[in-house]
CSV table of C-alpha atoms in Angstrom, one decimal:
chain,number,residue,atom,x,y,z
A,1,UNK,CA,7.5,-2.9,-30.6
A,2,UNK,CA,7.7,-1.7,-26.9
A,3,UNK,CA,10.2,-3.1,-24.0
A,4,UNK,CA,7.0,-4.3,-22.4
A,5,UNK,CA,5.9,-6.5,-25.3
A,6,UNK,CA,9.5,-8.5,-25.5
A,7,UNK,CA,9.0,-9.4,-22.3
A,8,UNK,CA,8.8,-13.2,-21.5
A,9,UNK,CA,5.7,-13.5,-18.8
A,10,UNK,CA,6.7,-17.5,-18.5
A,11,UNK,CA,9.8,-16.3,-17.4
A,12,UNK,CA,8.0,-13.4,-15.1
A,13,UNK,CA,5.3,-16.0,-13.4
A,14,UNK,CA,8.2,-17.9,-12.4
A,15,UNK,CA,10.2,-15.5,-10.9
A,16,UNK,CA,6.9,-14.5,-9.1
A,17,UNK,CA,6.3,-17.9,-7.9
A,18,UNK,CA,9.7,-18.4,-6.3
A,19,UNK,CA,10.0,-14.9,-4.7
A,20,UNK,CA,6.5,-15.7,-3.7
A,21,UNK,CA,7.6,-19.2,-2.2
A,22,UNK,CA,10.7,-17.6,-0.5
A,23,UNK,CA,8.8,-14.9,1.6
A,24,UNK,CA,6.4,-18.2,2.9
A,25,UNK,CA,9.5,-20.1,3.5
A,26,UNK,CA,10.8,-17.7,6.2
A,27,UNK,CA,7.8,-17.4,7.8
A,28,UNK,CA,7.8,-13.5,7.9
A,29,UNK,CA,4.4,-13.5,5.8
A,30,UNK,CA,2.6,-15.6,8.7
A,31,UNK,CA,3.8,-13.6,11.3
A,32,UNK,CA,2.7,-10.2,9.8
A,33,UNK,CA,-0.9,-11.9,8.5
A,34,UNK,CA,-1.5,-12.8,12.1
A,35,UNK,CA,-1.0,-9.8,13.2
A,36,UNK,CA,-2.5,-8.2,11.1
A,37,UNK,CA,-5.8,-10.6,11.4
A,38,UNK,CA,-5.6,-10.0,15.3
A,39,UNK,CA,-5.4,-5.9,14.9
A,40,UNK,CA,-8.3,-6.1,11.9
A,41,UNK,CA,-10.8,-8.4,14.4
A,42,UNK,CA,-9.8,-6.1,17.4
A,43,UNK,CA,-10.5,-2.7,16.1
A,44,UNK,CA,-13.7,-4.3,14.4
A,45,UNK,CA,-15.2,-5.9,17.4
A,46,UNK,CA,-13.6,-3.4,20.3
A,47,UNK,CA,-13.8,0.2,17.8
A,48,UNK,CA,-17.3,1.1,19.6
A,49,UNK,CA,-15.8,0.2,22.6
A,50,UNK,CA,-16.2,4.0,24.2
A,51,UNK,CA,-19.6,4.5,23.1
A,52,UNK,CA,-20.5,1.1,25.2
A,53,UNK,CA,-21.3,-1.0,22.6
A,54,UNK,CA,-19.1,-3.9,21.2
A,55,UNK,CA,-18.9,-5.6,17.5
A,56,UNK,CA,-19.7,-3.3,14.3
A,57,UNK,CA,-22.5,-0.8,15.2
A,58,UNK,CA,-22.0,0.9,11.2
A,59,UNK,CA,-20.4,-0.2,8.5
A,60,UNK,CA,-19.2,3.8,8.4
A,61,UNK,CA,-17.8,3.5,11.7
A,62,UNK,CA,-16.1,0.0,11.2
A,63,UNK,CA,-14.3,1.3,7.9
A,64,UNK,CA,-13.1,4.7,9.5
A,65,UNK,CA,-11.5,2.6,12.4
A,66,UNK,CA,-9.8,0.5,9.7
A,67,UNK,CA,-8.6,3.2,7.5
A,68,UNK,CA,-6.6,4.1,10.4
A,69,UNK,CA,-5.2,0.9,11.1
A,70,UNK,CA,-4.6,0.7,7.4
A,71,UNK,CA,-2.8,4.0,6.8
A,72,UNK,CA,-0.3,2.9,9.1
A,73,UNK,CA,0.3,-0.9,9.1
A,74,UNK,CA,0.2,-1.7,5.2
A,75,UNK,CA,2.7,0.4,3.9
A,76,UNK,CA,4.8,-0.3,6.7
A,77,UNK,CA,4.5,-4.0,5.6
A,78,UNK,CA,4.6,-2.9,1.9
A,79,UNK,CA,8.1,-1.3,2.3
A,80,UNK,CA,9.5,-4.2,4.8
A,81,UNK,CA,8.4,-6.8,2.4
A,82,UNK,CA,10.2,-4.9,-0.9
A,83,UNK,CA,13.5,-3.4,0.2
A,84,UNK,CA,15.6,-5.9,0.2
A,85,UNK,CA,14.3,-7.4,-3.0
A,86,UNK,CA,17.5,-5.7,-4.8
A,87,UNK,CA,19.8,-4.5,-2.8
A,88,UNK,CA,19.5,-8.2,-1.0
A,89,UNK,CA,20.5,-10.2,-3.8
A,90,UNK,CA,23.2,-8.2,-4.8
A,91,UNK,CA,24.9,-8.3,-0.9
A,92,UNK,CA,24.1,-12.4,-1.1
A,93,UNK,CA,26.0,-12.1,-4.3
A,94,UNK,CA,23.3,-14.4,-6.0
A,95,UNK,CA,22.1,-11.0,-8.4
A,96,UNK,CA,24.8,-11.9,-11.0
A,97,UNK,CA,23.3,-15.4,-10.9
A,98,UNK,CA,20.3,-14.4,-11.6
A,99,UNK,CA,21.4,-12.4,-14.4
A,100,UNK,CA,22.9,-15.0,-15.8
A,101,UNK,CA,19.9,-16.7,-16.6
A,102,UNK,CA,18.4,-15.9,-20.3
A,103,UNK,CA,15.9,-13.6,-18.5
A,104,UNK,CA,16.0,-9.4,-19.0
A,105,UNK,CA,16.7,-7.4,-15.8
A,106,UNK,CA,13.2,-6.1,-16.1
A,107,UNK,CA,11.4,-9.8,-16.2
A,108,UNK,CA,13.5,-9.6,-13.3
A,109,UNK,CA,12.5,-6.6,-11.8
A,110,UNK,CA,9.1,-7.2,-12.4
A,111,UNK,CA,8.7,-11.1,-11.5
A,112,UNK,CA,9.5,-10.5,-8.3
A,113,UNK,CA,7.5,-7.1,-7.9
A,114,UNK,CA,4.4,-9.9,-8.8
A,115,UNK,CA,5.8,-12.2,-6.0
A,116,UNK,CA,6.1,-9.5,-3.7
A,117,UNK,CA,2.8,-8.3,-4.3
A,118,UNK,CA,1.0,-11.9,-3.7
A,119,UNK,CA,2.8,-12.3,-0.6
A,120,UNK,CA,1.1,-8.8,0.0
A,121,UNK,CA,-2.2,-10.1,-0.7
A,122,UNK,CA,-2.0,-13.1,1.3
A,123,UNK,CA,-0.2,-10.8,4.0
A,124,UNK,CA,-3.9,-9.0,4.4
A,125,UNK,CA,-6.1,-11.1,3.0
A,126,UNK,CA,-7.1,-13.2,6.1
A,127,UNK,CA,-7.8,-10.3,8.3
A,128,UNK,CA,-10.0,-8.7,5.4
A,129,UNK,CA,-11.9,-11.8,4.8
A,130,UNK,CA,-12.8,-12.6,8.9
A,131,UNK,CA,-14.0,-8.8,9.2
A,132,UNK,CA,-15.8,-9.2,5.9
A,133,UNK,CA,-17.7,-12.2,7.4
A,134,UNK,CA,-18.4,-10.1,10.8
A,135,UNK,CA,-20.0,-7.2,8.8
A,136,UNK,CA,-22.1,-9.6,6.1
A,137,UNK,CA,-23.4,-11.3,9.5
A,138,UNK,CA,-23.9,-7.9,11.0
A,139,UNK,CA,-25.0,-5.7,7.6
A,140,UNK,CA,-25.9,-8.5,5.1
A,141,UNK,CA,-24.5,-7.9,1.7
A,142,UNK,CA,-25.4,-3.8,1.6
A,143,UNK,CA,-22.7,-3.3,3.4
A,144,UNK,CA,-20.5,-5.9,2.2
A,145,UNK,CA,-20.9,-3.2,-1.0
A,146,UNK,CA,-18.7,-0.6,0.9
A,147,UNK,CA,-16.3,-2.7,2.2
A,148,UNK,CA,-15.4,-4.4,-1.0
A,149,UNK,CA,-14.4,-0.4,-2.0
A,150,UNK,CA,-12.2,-0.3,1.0
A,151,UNK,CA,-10.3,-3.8,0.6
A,152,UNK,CA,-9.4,-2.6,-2.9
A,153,UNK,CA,-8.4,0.5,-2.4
A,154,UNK,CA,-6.6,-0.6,0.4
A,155,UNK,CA,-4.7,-3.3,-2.0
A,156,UNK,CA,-3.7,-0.3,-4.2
A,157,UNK,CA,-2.3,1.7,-1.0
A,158,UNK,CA,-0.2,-1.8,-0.3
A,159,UNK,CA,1.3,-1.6,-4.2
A,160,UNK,CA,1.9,1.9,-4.2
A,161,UNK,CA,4.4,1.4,-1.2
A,162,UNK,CA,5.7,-2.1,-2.8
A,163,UNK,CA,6.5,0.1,-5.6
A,164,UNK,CA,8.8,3.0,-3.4
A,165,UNK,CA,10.4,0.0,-1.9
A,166,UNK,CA,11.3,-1.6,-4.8
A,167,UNK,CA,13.0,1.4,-6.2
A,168,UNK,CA,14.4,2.3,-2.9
A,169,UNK,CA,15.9,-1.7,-3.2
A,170,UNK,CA,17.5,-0.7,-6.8
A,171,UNK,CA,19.0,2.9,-6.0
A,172,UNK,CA,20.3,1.8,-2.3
A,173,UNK,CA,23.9,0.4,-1.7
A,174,UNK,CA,23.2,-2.0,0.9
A,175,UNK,CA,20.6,-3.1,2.5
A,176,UNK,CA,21.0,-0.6,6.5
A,177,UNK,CA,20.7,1.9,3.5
A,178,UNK,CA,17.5,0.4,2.1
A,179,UNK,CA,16.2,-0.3,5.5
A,180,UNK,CA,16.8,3.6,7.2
A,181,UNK,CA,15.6,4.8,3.6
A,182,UNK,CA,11.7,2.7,3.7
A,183,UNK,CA,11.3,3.9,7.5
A,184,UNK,CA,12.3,7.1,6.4
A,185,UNK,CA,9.9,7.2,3.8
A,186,UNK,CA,7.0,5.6,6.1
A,187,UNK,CA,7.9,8.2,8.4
A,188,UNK,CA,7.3,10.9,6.0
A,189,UNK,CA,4.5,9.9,4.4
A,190,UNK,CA,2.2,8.3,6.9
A,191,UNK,CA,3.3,10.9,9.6
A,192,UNK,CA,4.9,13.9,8.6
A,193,UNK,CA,3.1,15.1,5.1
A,194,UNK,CA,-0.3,16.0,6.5
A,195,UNK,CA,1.0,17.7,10.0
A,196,UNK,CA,3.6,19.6,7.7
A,197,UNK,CA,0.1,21.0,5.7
A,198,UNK,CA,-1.6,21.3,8.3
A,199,UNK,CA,0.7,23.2,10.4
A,200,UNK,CA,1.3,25.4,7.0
A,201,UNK,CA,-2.3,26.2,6.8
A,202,UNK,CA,-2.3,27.0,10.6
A,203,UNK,CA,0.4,28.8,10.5
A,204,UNK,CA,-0.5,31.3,8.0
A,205,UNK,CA,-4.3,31.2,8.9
A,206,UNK,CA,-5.0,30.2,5.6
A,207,UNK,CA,-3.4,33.0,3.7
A,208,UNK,CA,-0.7,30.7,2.6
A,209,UNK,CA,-1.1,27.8,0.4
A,210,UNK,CA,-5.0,28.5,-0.4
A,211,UNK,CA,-6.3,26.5,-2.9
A,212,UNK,CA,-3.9,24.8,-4.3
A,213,UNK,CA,-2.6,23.2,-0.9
A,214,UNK,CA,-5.5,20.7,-0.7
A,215,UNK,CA,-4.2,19.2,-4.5
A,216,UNK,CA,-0.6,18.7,-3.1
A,217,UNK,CA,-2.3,15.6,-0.7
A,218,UNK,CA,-2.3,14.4,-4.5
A,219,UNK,CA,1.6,13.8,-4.0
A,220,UNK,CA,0.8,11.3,-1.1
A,221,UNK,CA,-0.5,8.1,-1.7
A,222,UNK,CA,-1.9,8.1,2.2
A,223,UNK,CA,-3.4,10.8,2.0
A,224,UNK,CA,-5.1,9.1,-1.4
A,225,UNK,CA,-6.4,6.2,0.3
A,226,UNK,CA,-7.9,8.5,3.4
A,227,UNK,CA,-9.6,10.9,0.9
A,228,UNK,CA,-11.2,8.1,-1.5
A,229,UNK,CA,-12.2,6.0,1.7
A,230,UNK,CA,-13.7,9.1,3.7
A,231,UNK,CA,-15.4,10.5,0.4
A,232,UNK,CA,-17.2,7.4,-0.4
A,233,UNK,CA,-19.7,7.8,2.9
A,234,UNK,CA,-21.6,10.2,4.3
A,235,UNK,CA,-21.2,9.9,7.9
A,236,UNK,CA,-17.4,9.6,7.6
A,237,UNK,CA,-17.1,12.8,5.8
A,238,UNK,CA,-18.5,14.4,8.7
A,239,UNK,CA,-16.1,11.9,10.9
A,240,UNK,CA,-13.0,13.5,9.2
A,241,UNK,CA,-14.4,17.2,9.1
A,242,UNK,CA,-12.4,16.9,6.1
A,243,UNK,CA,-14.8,18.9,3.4
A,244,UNK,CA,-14.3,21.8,4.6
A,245,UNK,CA,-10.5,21.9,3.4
A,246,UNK,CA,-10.9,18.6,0.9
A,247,UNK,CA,-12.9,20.7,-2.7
A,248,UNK,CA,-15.2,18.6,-4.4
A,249,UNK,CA,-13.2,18.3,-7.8
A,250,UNK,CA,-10.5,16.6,-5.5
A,251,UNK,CA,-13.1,14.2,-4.3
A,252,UNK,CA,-13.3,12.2,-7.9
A,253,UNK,CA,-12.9,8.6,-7.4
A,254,UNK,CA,-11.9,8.5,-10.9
A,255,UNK,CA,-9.3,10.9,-10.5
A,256,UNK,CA,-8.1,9.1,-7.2
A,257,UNK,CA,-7.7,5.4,-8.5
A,258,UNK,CA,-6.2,6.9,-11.7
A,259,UNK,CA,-3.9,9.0,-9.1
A,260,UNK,CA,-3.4,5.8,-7.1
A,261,UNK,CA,-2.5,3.5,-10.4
A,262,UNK,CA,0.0,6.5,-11.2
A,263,UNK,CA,1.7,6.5,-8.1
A,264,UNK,CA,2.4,1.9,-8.3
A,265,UNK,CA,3.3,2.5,-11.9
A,266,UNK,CA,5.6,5.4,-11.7
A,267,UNK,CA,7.9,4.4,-9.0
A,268,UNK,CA,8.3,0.9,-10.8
A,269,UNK,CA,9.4,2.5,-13.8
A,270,UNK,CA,11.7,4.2,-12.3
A,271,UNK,CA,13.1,1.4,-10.9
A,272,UNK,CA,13.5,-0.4,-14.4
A,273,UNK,CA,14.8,2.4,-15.4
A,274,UNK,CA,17.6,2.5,-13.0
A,275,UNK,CA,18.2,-1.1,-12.9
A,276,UNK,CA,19.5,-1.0,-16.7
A,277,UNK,CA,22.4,-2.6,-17.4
């Protein structure tokens, strides 16, 4: 019988629920929902701003304005969420408590991975839902169809970075370490990857890298989200420009959630891994 089948999920909705309850206690999931809500309802409402028009002109337009905001504030809130989830209860010395309990290091692990990831959802959620409304009022439920795509996919981009902080939480020694490490990571990810290829490709005008360079945006989770987002319409295709580097294979939704689902469960694995006794 697997590891995965011994483990106790009583034990693991508990520890969920009161990692869950601690992130609402200290307020810091309020403070990032509302601000995420506020950038969500201003980049929907203002986005067409420059063209003269405000509120959502096209769902295509609304959804390229919020992959954007997306690429940049969720994992950044991902990684601030998880990387102190380890490294934090070791330095408060309550760890060994914990692991005093009758419960495995990995119901640990992964109970509060769960609790993390609601206070995730909820982080989001409310800024989701209010531009949800705008667009059904604007687009009826046609474009309500594309959006739902976006939400989700957006959710897996949030786990994928929950999952990198979590292991970052497990491997650091203390939490500054844990901290410079997720910005670090944000950094290099979010900002760094795609001007690195980009200057590559530049660079060697396009002798080097050829076609295998456009797979290695497989190796960012980013870039993941941006591809299956600006794949899935027509007009934002043409928005990105990015067909013209991006080959079709890559384009696979299927093979972009089933990159997406390998890049939340690898990292957490690696964590259990590494948190063993």
């Amino acid at each position: 019988m697997s590891a995965t089948c011994l483990l106790e999920w009583r034990q693991i909705r508990a520890l969920a629920r009161k990692e869950f309850s601690d992130r609402l206690r200290n307020r810091w999931v309020m403070v990032v929902a509302l601000v995420f809500t506020v950038a969500s309802l201003l980049i929907t409402y203002f986005g067409a701003a420059a063209q003269g028009q405000v509120g959502p002109t096209s769902i295509e337009l609304t959804i390229a304005s919020l992959v954007s905001l997306v690429i940049y504030l969720v994992p950044l809130i991902a990684l601030l969420l998880g990387f102190d989830a380890i490294v934090g209860e070791r330095e408060r010395g309550s760890l060994d408590l914990l692991l005093s309990l009758p419960i495995t290091r990995q119901e640990l692990l992964l109970g509060k991975y769960l609790g993390l990831a609601m206070a995730l959802t909820l982080s989001t959620l409310a800024g989701f839902t209010l531009v949800g409304g705008l667009l059904w009022r604007q687009f009826g439920w046609a474009g309500l169809y594309h959006y739902a795509g976006f939400v989700a996919s957006a959710w897996m981009l949030g786990l994928t970075f929950l999952s990198l902080a979590v292991l970052i939480s497990v491997l650091a020694h203390d939490r500054a370490r844990a901290s410079g490490l997720a910005i670090m990571l944000w950094f290099a990810l979010v900002l760094v990857f795609d001007l690195l290829l980009l200057g590559v490709l530049v660079a060697s005008a396009g002798r080097l890298g050829g076609e295998p360079l456009p797979w290695l945006l497989l190796c960012n989770p980013a870039d993941l989200f941006r591809i299956l987002n600006v794949f899935s319409l027509d007009d934002m295709r043409t928005l990105y420009g990015l067909t013209s580097i991006v080959p079709p294979a890559l384009a696979n939704p299927w093979l972009l959630g089933g990159a997406m689902l390998a890049w939340i469960a690898a990292p957490l694995g690696l964590a259990a891994w590494r948190f063993r006794p």
